[in-house]
Coordinates of C-alpha atoms in Angstrom, one line a residue:
R202 CA 107.9 119.5 129.1
L203 CA 110.9 118.6 131.4
M204 CA 108.5 117.2 134.0
L205 CA 106.9 114.9 131.4
T206 CA 110.3 113.7 130.3
L207 CA 111.2 112.8 133.9
H208 CA 108.0 110.9 134.6
V209 CA 106.6 109.3 131.5
P210 CA 108.6 106.1 130.8
S211 CA 107.7 105.6 127.1
K212 CA 109.1 107.7 124.2
S213 CA 105.5 108.3 123.1
M214 CA 104.9 111.0 125.7
V215 CA 105.7 113.5 122.9
V216 CA 102.2 112.8 121.5
W217 CA 100.6 114.6 124.4
E218 CA 103.1 117.4 124.1
K219 CA 102.2 117.8 120.4
F220 CA 98.5 117.8 120.8
S221 CA 97.9 119.3 124.3
N222 CA 97.8 122.9 123.1
Q223 CA 95.5 122.3 120.2
S224 CA 92.5 124.7 120.0
M225 CA 89.0 123.3 119.4
F226 CA 89.3 124.7 115.9
E227 CA 92.6 122.8 115.3
K228 CA 91.2 119.6 116.9
K229 CA 88.1 119.5 114.7
L230 CA 89.5 121.1 111.5
Y231 CA 88.2 119.2 108.4
H232 CA 90.9 118.6 105.8
Y233 CA 90.4 118.0 102.1
G234 CA 92.8 115.7 100.2
T235 CA 93.3 112.3 98.8
F236 CA 95.2 109.1 99.8
P237 CA 98.0 107.5 97.9
G238 CA 96.9 105.5 94.9
S239 CA 97.9 102.2 96.6
F240 CA 95.7 102.8 99.7
L241 CA 93.7 99.7 100.6
W242 CA 90.0 100.3 101.2
G243 CA 88.0 97.5 102.6
V244 CA 85.2 96.2 104.9
S245 CA 85.2 93.5 107.5
S246 CA 83.2 90.7 109.0
S247 CA 83.8 87.6 111.1
A248 CA 82.7 84.0 110.8
Y249 CA 80.4 83.6 113.8
Q250 CA 78.8 87.0 113.2
I251 CA 77.6 86.3 109.6
E252 CA 77.9 82.7 108.5
G253 CA 75.1 80.8 110.3
G254 CA 75.0 77.1 109.3
W255 CA 76.1 76.4 112.9
N256 CA 75.5 72.6 112.8
I257 CA 75.3 71.7 109.1
D258 CA 77.8 70.1 106.6
G259 CA 80.0 68.7 109.3
K260 CA 80.7 71.9 111.3
G261 CA 81.5 71.3 115.0
P262 CA 80.3 73.5 117.9
S263 CA 82.3 76.5 119.0
I264 CA 82.3 78.2 122.4
W265 CA 79.9 80.9 121.1
D266 CA 77.5 78.2 119.8
K267 CA 77.4 76.7 123.3
F268 CA 77.1 80.1 125.0
T269 CA 74.3 81.4 122.8
Q270 CA 72.1 78.3 123.0
K271 CA 71.4 79.1 126.6
P272 CA 68.3 81.4 126.8
G273 CA 69.0 84.8 128.4
N274 CA 72.7 85.0 127.7
I275 CA 72.0 87.4 124.8
P276 CA 69.2 90.0 124.5
G277 CA 66.2 88.4 123.1
S278 CA 67.9 85.0 123.5
A279 CA 69.5 85.7 120.1
N280 CA 72.3 83.5 118.6
G281 CA 74.3 83.0 115.5
N282 CA 72.6 79.8 114.4
V283 CA 71.6 81.5 111.1
A284 CA 72.9 85.1 111.6
C285 CA 73.2 86.6 108.0
D286 CA 73.2 83.1 106.6
S287 CA 76.3 83.9 104.6
Y288 CA 77.2 80.2 104.5
N289 CA 74.3 79.8 102.1
R290 CA 74.3 83.3 100.6
L291 CA 77.8 83.8 99.3
E292 CA 76.7 85.3 96.0
E293 CA 74.7 88.0 97.8
D294 CA 77.8 88.9 100.0
L295 CA 80.0 89.1 96.9
Y296 CA 77.4 91.4 95.1
M297 CA 77.6 93.8 98.0
L298 CA 81.4 93.9 98.0
R299 CA 81.4 94.5 94.3
A300 CA 78.9 97.3 94.6
L301 CA 81.0 99.1 97.2
R302 CA 84.1 98.7 95.0
V303 CA 86.2 97.8 97.9
K304 CA 89.8 96.7 97.3
S305 CA 89.9 94.2 100.2
Y306 CA 87.6 92.1 102.4
R307 CA 88.6 91.1 105.9
F308 CA 86.9 87.9 107.1
S309 CA 87.7 85.1 109.5
L310 CA 87.9 81.3 109.3
S311 CA 85.7 79.2 111.5
W312 CA 88.1 76.8 113.1
S313 CA 85.3 74.4 114.0
R314 CA 84.0 74.4 110.4
I315 CA 87.4 73.3 109.1
F316 CA 88.5 71.1 112.1
P317 CA 85.2 70.3 113.9
D318 CA 87.0 69.2 117.1
G319 CA 89.9 71.5 116.7
L320 CA 92.3 68.9 115.4
R321 CA 93.6 68.1 111.9
T322 CA 92.3 64.6 112.2
S323 CA 88.7 65.9 112.1
L324 CA 89.2 67.7 108.8
N325 CA 85.9 68.8 107.2
Q326 CA 86.3 69.2 103.5
K327 CA 82.9 71.0 103.1
G328 CA 84.2 73.7 105.3
V329 CA 87.4 74.0 103.3
D330 CA 85.3 74.1 100.1
Y331 CA 83.3 77.1 101.4
Y332 CA 86.3 79.2 102.0
N333 CA 87.9 78.1 98.7
R334 CA 84.8 79.4 96.9
L335 CA 84.9 82.7 98.9
I336 CA 88.6 83.3 98.2
D337 CA 88.4 82.4 94.6
N338 CA 85.5 84.7 93.9
L339 CA 87.1 87.6 95.8
L340 CA 90.2 87.3 93.6
A341 CA 88.0 87.0 90.5
Y342 CA 86.6 90.5 91.4
N343 CA 90.1 91.9 92.2
I344 CA 89.3 92.0 96.0
T345 CA 92.2 91.2 98.3
P346 CA 91.3 88.6 101.0
M347 CA 92.5 89.6 104.5
V348 CA 92.1 86.5 106.6
T349 CA 91.8 86.3 110.4
L350 CA 92.7 82.8 111.7
Y351 CA 91.0 83.2 115.0
H352 CA 88.1 85.6 115.8
W353 CA 87.0 84.3 119.2
D354 CA 85.1 81.1 118.1
L355 CA 87.2 78.4 119.6
P356 CA 86.1 74.8 119.0
Q357 CA 84.2 73.7 122.1
A358 CA 86.2 70.5 122.1
L359 CA 89.4 72.5 122.9
Q360 CA 87.6 74.6 125.6
N361 CA 86.9 71.3 127.2
I362 CA 90.6 71.1 127.9
N363 CA 90.7 74.7 129.2
G364 CA 91.2 76.4 125.9
W365 CA 93.7 79.3 125.9
D366 CA 94.6 78.6 129.5
N367 CA 96.2 75.3 128.5
I368 CA 99.7 75.6 127.1
T369 CA 99.1 72.6 124.8
I370 CA 96.8 74.8 122.6
I371 CA 99.9 76.6 121.3
D372 CA 100.9 73.6 119.2
I373 CA 97.2 72.8 118.3
F374 CA 96.7 76.3 117.0
N375 CA 99.9 76.2 115.0
D376 CA 98.7 73.0 113.3
F377 CA 95.5 74.8 112.3
C378 CA 97.5 77.7 111.0
D379 CA 99.9 75.4 109.1
F380 CA 96.9 73.8 107.4
C381 CA 95.4 77.1 106.4
F382 CA 98.7 78.5 105.1
A383 CA 99.2 75.4 103.0
T384 CA 95.6 75.2 101.8
F385 CA 94.7 78.9 101.1
G386 CA 98.1 80.6 101.2
N387 CA 98.7 80.4 97.4
R388 CA 95.8 83.0 97.2
V389 CA 95.7 84.7 100.6
K390 CA 98.6 87.2 101.1
F391 CA 97.4 88.9 104.2
W392 CA 97.0 86.9 107.5
M393 CA 96.1 88.0 111.0
T394 CA 96.6 85.3 113.7
F395 CA 94.3 86.7 116.3
N396 CA 91.6 89.4 116.5
Q397 CA 91.9 91.5 119.7
P398 CA 93.9 89.2 122.0
H399 CA 93.2 91.7 124.7
T400 CA 89.5 91.0 124.5
I401 CA 90.1 87.2 124.5
A402 CA 92.2 87.4 127.7
W403 CA 90.4 90.1 129.7
S404 CA 86.7 89.8 128.6
G405 CA 86.9 86.0 128.2
Y406 CA 89.1 84.9 131.2
G407 CA 89.0 87.9 133.5
L408 CA 85.6 89.6 133.4
G409 CA 84.0 86.4 132.2
Q410 CA 81.6 88.4 129.9
I411 CA 82.2 86.5 126.7
P412 CA 82.9 82.8 126.2
P413 CA 84.5 80.9 127.8
N414 CA 83.1 83.1 130.6
V415 CA 86.0 82.4 133.1
K416 CA 86.0 84.9 136.0
M417 CA 89.6 84.9 137.3
P418 CA 90.6 88.6 136.9
G419 CA 93.8 88.4 138.9
D420 CA 95.9 85.8 137.1
A421 CA 94.0 84.0 134.2
P422 CA 94.2 87.0 131.8
Y423 CA 97.9 87.1 132.2
R424 CA 98.4 83.4 131.6
V425 CA 96.1 83.4 128.6
A426 CA 97.9 86.4 127.1
H427 CA 101.2 84.7 127.6
N428 CA 99.9 81.7 125.6
L429 CA 98.4 83.8 122.9
L430 CA 101.7 85.6 122.4
K431 CA 103.5 82.3 122.1
A432 CA 100.9 80.9 119.8
H433 CA 101.1 83.9 117.6
A434 CA 104.9 83.8 117.4
K435 CA 104.9 80.1 116.6
A436 CA 102.4 80.6 113.7
Y437 CA 104.4 83.5 112.4
H438 CA 107.6 81.4 112.4
T439 CA 105.8 78.5 110.7
Y440 CA 104.8 80.8 107.9
D441 CA 108.3 82.4 107.8
E442 CA 110.1 79.1 107.5
K443 CA 107.7 77.0 105.3
Y444 CA 105.6 79.4 103.2
R445 CA 106.9 83.0 102.9
K446 CA 109.5 82.3 100.2
S447 CA 106.9 80.6 97.9
Q448 CA 103.8 82.6 98.8
G449 CA 105.2 86.1 99.7
G450 CA 102.4 87.0 102.1
L451 CA 102.2 89.1 105.3
V452 CA 101.5 87.9 108.8
S453 CA 100.3 90.1 111.6
I454 CA 97.9 90.3 114.6
A455 CA 94.9 92.6 114.9
L456 CA 95.3 94.5 118.2
N457 CA 92.7 96.9 119.7
A458 CA 93.0 100.2 121.5
D459 CA 91.0 103.1 122.6
W460 CA 92.9 106.4 122.6
I461 CA 93.6 107.5 126.2
E462 CA 93.6 111.1 127.1
P463 CA 94.7 112.3 130.6
T464 CA 92.3 114.3 132.7
D465 CA 94.9 117.1 132.9
V466 CA 97.8 117.1 130.4
N467 CA 99.7 119.6 132.6
V468 CA 99.9 117.2 135.5
P469 CA 102.7 114.7 135.0
R470 CA 101.1 112.0 137.1
E471 CA 97.9 112.1 134.9
V472 CA 100.0 111.8 131.7
V473 CA 101.8 108.8 133.2
A474 CA 98.4 107.2 134.0
A475 CA 97.3 107.7 130.4
D476 CA 100.5 106.2 129.0
R477 CA 100.1 103.3 131.5
A478 CA 96.6 102.6 130.4
L479 CA 97.8 102.3 126.8
Q480 CA 100.7 100.0 127.9
F481 CA 98.2 97.7 129.7
Q482 CA 95.9 97.7 126.7
I483 CA 97.9 97.7 123.4
G484 CA 101.4 97.5 124.9
W485 CA 100.5 94.2 126.6
F486 CA 100.9 92.5 123.1
A487 CA 102.5 95.1 120.9
H488 CA 105.6 95.7 123.2
P489 CA 106.7 92.0 123.0
I490 CA 106.0 91.7 119.3
F491 CA 107.2 95.1 118.0
K492 CA 109.9 96.1 120.6
N493 CA 111.9 93.7 122.7
G494 CA 110.0 90.4 123.2
D495 CA 108.9 91.3 126.7
Y496 CA 106.1 93.1 128.5
P497 CA 106.2 96.9 129.0
D498 CA 108.1 98.1 132.0
A499 CA 104.9 99.8 133.3
M500 CA 103.1 96.4 133.4
K501 CA 106.0 94.6 135.0
W502 CA 106.4 97.2 137.7
Q503 CA 102.7 97.6 138.5
V504 CA 101.8 93.9 138.6
G505 CA 105.0 92.9 140.3
N506 CA 104.6 95.6 143.0
K507 CA 100.9 94.7 143.6
S508 CA 101.8 91.0 143.8
E509 CA 104.4 91.7 146.4
L510 CA 102.0 93.8 148.5
Q511 CA 99.5 91.0 148.2
G512 CA 102.0 88.6 149.8
L513 CA 102.7 86.6 146.7
S514 CA 106.2 85.1 146.2
E515 CA 106.2 86.0 142.5
S516 CA 104.5 88.3 140.1
R517 CA 101.1 87.3 138.7
L518 CA 102.5 88.5 135.3
P519 CA 104.4 85.6 133.9
A520 CA 108.0 86.1 132.7
F521 CA 109.5 85.2 129.3
T522 CA 112.8 83.4 129.1
E523 CA 115.5 85.1 127.0
E524 CA 114.9 82.5 124.3
E525 CA 111.2 83.2 124.3
K526 CA 111.8 86.9 124.0
A527 CA 113.9 86.4 121.0
F528 CA 111.3 84.1 119.5
I529 CA 108.4 86.6 120.0
R530 CA 110.3 89.8 119.0
G531 CA 109.6 90.9 115.4
T532 CA 106.8 88.5 114.7
A533 CA 104.6 90.9 112.7
D534 CA 105.2 92.3 109.2
V535 CA 102.8 95.2 109.7
F536 CA 100.9 96.9 112.5
C537 CA 97.1 96.1 112.5
I538 CA 94.9 98.1 114.8
N539 CA 91.2 98.1 115.7
H540 CA 89.8 101.3 117.1
Y541 CA 86.4 102.7 118.0
T542 CA 86.5 105.4 120.7
T543 CA 88.5 107.5 123.2
K544 CA 88.5 107.4 127.0
I545 CA 89.7 109.9 129.7
V546 CA 91.7 108.5 132.6
S547 CA 92.9 109.6 136.0
H548 CA 95.5 108.3 138.4
I549 CA 94.2 106.5 141.5
T550 CA 95.6 104.1 144.1
A551 CA 93.5 101.1 143.4
R552 CA 92.7 98.4 146.1
L553 CA 94.8 95.3 146.5
S554 CA 91.8 92.9 147.0
P555 CA 90.5 91.2 145.0
Q556 CA 93.4 90.7 142.7
S557 CA 92.6 92.0 139.3
Y558 CA 94.2 93.1 136.0
E559 CA 91.9 96.2 136.3
H560 CA 93.1 97.2 139.8
D561 CA 96.7 96.6 138.7
Q562 CA 96.6 99.6 136.5
D563 CA 95.9 102.2 139.3
L564 CA 93.6 104.4 137.2
S565 CA 90.0 105.3 136.7
E566 CA 88.3 105.6 133.3
A567 CA 85.6 108.0 132.0
E568 CA 83.9 108.9 128.8
E569 CA 84.8 111.9 126.6
V570 CA 81.5 113.6 127.4
D571 CA 81.8 116.3 124.7
S572 CA 81.5 113.8 121.9
P573 CA 78.3 112.1 120.5
T574 CA 77.0 108.9 122.0
T575 CA 76.4 105.8 119.9
A576 CA 74.1 102.8 120.3
I577 CA 76.6 101.0 122.5
S578 CA 77.2 102.3 125.9
K579 CA 80.6 104.0 126.6
Q580 CA 81.6 103.9 122.9
R581 CA 81.3 107.6 122.0
A582 CA 82.4 108.9 118.6
V583 CA 85.6 110.8 119.2
A584 CA 87.2 111.2 115.8
W585 CA 90.3 113.2 117.0
G586 CA 91.4 110.4 119.2
L587 CA 92.2 108.2 116.2
R588 CA 94.9 110.6 114.9
R589 CA 96.5 110.7 118.3
L590 CA 96.5 107.0 118.7
L591 CA 98.2 106.5 115.3
N592 CA 100.8 109.1 116.3
W593 CA 101.4 107.2 119.6
I594 CA 101.9 103.9 117.7
K595 CA 104.3 105.7 115.4
E596 CA 106.4 107.0 118.3
E597 CA 106.2 103.9 120.4
Y598 CA 106.9 101.3 117.8
G599 CA 109.3 102.9 115.4
D600 CA 107.0 104.1 112.6
P601 CA 105.6 100.8 111.4
E602 CA 103.4 100.3 108.4
I603 CA 99.8 100.6 109.8
Y604 CA 96.6 99.1 108.7
I605 CA 93.3 100.1 110.4
T606 CA 91.6 96.7 110.5
E607 CA 88.4 97.7 112.2
N608 CA 86.7 101.0 112.6
G609 CA 83.0 101.7 112.7
V610 CA 80.0 102.8 114.7
S611 CA 76.8 101.2 116.0
T612 CA 73.3 102.4 115.4
D613 CA 70.1 101.0 116.9
K614 CA 68.2 98.2 115.1
E615 CA 65.5 100.6 114.0
T616 CA 67.9 102.4 111.7
T617 CA 67.1 101.5 108.1
F618 CA 68.4 103.7 105.3
D619 CA 69.0 107.1 106.9
D620 CA 72.1 106.3 109.0
T621 CA 73.5 109.9 108.9
A622 CA 75.3 109.4 112.3
R623 CA 77.4 106.6 110.6
V624 CA 78.2 108.8 107.7
F625 CA 79.4 111.6 110.0
Y626 CA 81.5 109.0 111.9
Y627 CA 83.2 107.7 108.8
K628 CA 83.7 111.2 107.4
T629 CA 85.4 112.5 110.5
Y630 CA 87.4 109.4 111.4
I631 CA 88.7 108.8 107.9
D632 CA 89.6 112.5 107.7
E633 CA 91.8 112.0 110.9
V634 CA 93.7 109.3 109.0
L635 CA 94.0 111.6 106.1
K636 CA 95.5 114.4 108.3
G637 CA 98.3 112.0 109.2
Q638 CA 99.4 111.7 105.6
I639 CA 100.4 115.4 105.6
S640 CA 101.9 117.8 108.1
I641 CA 99.2 120.0 109.7
F642 CA 100.2 122.4 112.6
N643 CA 103.7 121.0 112.4
I644 CA 102.7 117.5 113.7
N645 CA 104.7 114.6 112.3
L646 CA 103.4 112.3 109.6
F647 CA 102.4 108.7 110.0
F648 CA 101.6 106.4 107.0
V649 CA 98.5 104.3 107.1
Q650 CA 98.4 101.7 104.3
G651 CA 94.8 100.7 104.5
Y652 CA 91.4 101.3 106.1
I653 CA 88.9 98.5 106.8
A654 CA 85.5 99.7 107.8
T655 CA 83.3 97.7 110.2
S656 CA 81.2 96.3 108.8
L657 CA 79.9 95.0 105.5
M658 CA 76.4 94.4 106.9
D659 CA 74.5 94.2 110.2
S660 CA 75.2 91.0 111.9
F661 CA 75.3 89.2 115.3
E662 CA 76.9 91.8 117.5
W663 CA 78.2 89.5 120.2
L664 CA 76.7 90.4 123.6
N665 CA 74.4 92.9 121.9
G666 CA 72.9 90.3 119.7
Y667 CA 70.8 92.0 117.0
T668 CA 69.8 95.1 119.0
V669 CA 72.4 97.2 117.3
G670 CA 74.0 97.3 113.8
F671 CA 77.4 98.3 112.4
G672 CA 76.7 97.5 108.8
F673 CA 76.7 99.4 105.6
H674 CA 73.8 97.2 104.7
R675 CA 70.7 96.4 106.7
V676 CA 69.8 92.8 107.1
D677 CA 66.2 91.8 107.9
F678 CA 66.7 89.1 110.5
T679 CA 62.9 88.5 110.7
N680 CA 62.9 87.3 107.1
P681 CA 64.2 83.8 106.5
N682 CA 65.8 85.0 103.2
R683 CA 67.8 87.6 105.1
P684 CA 67.5 90.3 102.5
R685 CA 70.3 92.9 102.5
T686 CA 69.5 96.6 101.8
P687 CA 72.2 99.3 101.4
K688 CA 72.0 102.2 103.8
Y689 CA 73.0 105.8 103.1
S690 CA 76.4 105.1 104.5
A691 CA 77.0 102.4 101.8
H692 CA 76.6 105.0 99.1
Y693 CA 78.8 107.4 101.0
Y694 CA 81.6 104.9 101.5
Y695 CA 81.4 104.0 97.9
Q696 CA 82.0 107.6 97.0
V697 CA 84.9 107.9 99.4
I698 CA 86.5 104.9 97.8
K699 CA 85.8 106.2 94.3
D700 CA 87.4 109.6 95.2
N701 CA 90.2 108.0 97.2
G702 CA 89.4 110.4 100.0
F703 CA 88.0 113.9 100.1
P704 CA 89.0 116.0 97.1
L705 CA 88.3 119.7 97.4
P706 CA 84.8 120.4 96.1
D707 CA 84.2 123.2 93.7
D708 CA 82.2 125.3 96.2
E709 CA 85.3 125.3 98.5
R710 CA 87.8 126.4 95.9
V711 CA 89.2 129.9 96.1
L712 CA 88.0 132.2 93.3
Y713 CA 89.8 135.2 91.9
G714 CA 88.3 137.9 89.5
H715 CA 86.8 141.4 89.1
F716 CA 83.3 142.8 89.2
R717 CA 81.9 144.7 86.2
K718 CA 82.8 148.3 85.8
N719 CA 79.5 149.8 86.8
F720 CA 79.2 147.7 90.0
I721 CA 78.0 149.9 92.9
W722 CA 80.1 149.7 96.0
S723 CA 78.4 151.2 99.1
T724 CA 78.0 150.8 102.8
A725 CA 74.9 150.7 105.1
T726 CA 73.7 151.8 108.5
A727 CA 70.4 152.5 110.4
S728 CA 69.4 155.7 112.0
Y729 CA 68.9 154.2 115.5
Q730 CA 72.5 152.9 115.4
V731 CA 74.2 156.2 114.5
T732 CA 72.1 159.2 115.7
A733 CA 73.5 160.9 118.8
K734 CA 70.3 160.8 120.8
R735 CA 66.9 159.2 120.6
H736 CA 64.3 161.4 118.8
R737 CA 61.3 162.5 120.9
E738 CA 58.3 160.4 120.0
Q739 CA 56.4 163.5 118.9
E740 CA 59.2 164.7 116.6
E741 CA 58.7 164.2 112.9
P742 CA 61.4 162.2 111.2
K743 CA 64.0 164.2 109.2
S744 CA 63.6 164.1 105.5
I745 CA 67.3 163.5 104.9
P746 CA 69.1 160.7 106.9
L747 CA 72.0 161.7 109.0
V748 CA 75.4 159.9 108.6
C749 CA 78.3 160.3 111.0
K750 CA 81.8 161.3 110.0
H751 CA 83.0 158.4 112.1
P752 CA 80.1 156.0 112.4
L753 CA 82.2 153.5 114.4
T754 CA 83.3 156.0 117.0
V755 CA 82.0 155.2 120.5
G756 CA 80.1 158.1 122.0
A757 CA 79.5 160.1 118.8
T758 CA 77.4 163.2 119.2
E759 CA 74.8 164.8 117.0
K760 CA 77.3 167.5 115.9
D761 CA 79.5 164.7 114.5
C762 CA 76.7 163.9 112.0
K763 CA 75.6 165.8 108.9
P764 CA 73.3 165.3 106.0
S765 CA 74.9 163.1 103.4
G766 CA 75.1 164.1 99.7
I767 CA 76.1 160.6 98.5
L768 CA 73.9 157.9 97.0
F769 CA 71.3 156.6 99.5
I770 CA 69.4 153.4 99.5
L771 CA 66.1 154.1 101.2
V772 CA 65.1 151.5 103.8
V773 CA 61.3 151.9 104.4
M774 CA 61.4 150.1 107.8
H775 CA 64.5 149.1 109.8
C776 CA 62.9 147.5 112.9
D777 CA 62.5 150.8 114.8
L778 CA 58.8 151.7 114.5
P779 CA 57.3 154.0 117.2
K780 CA 55.6 152.2 120.0
E781 CA 52.1 153.5 119.1
R782 CA 52.4 152.0 115.6

């Protein structure tokens, strides 16, 4: 423990200390109990994944519209042109939400449906009307709207000026947020500025896997993240200064993180690597917002040191001014986290060329191979990792109020009703959240305020198209009417919400009482197990069974045994017939 204290820079190293000695029984123990009455149960979706209506009623194109129109970019050349057709089937979506009895619904606003070219001057009233209908109906059914302002679908017109890699987008995004706060804020009390900024920066501008498909892994992700943090902070302050007093809502940002487990918790260097991986993933954004307005020390040291070794005059990780740090610090009212899986990491010395956010971390990543696979590669179902991640957040960021804003599992497109793998996923993952509400094995509490399952229905799953599904409801994408059918998991989640967790079932309750007076207590054995030596095959069986004085004594002899005068229960055959029979 002293070694860990000396080498792990963050306070959260105590999480590995707490959990490192857990037995397999303790790790996978199932706990019965219920959540607080105020716990917020919900489901999620996002605009591009479900709405469709990509070019009707004045909507402008987004970067995902452009990307998916090119054949071959998505399996089966799929796109979100129609998707679940939620733009035209609002009543059907509302029916599913009511049937689940959820308390909240997380959805995103399509920026290009409201501002087709990204600017207020292009305001599209039909887009505003659609979201007004959605919000009003949710409230009519006592469902709390949880609104994401940006879920990856940037108006293409703004990408034409380099999107999030252009500092001018900070003010443009703030104007969009300002409009949304003013238009919907009298009814929406829970806002998230961005969904998974890490994915936007790294997958969009580093790996180039998702739109805008920029492959500049050494510096663009850091510049983009810098702009995203500033844009988030500016939107937060806009709400704080103009709307909070009259509307009384919350503003946050939905971060994402896998839990990271070191290959060997007893090797300090490996624990340092695990902590570093979390700092590069979640700390990249959470550290400036929830701690001191600046990037984690692990990031600053790693990127700065690598940059120097690469012959650069300054770090590829941009620096905030003191004024900017103060502006960013504290710009979230609650902690929102998306989580799906757990990874195992090892320390390595990564190469210096080419320059890359990935190589800056000096670690290698592997799957947790003892856990079930899912329909998406490298996204295993590792329930115990969620509890550890929530403990890490508690320790690292001062015990904030936490909302799990995405959690779910994919199954293949052939899965119709019987999605038992999804049921098991939710049962075990939600139970890990429940364990955090009480003290089990002397591990500290954390308090999660809500759980948003992913997702309401099968939808366009980004780079996977329609080959996998996350939904509680199956959508038939071959049918122009897009019929929705509840899966087994929908019924299960409904029951979890109804019970507010997992109350102890009757067959698990401890029973106390007495047997009737004439109940016969006895014991049993078999001749082959207790006789001192094997009878000759010719020998006739004895008419009275032998019982030993000490039947459990190793090496008992025949003289230790005698005919018994107590009650016998005759066993006609006990698996020891002579060979010839």
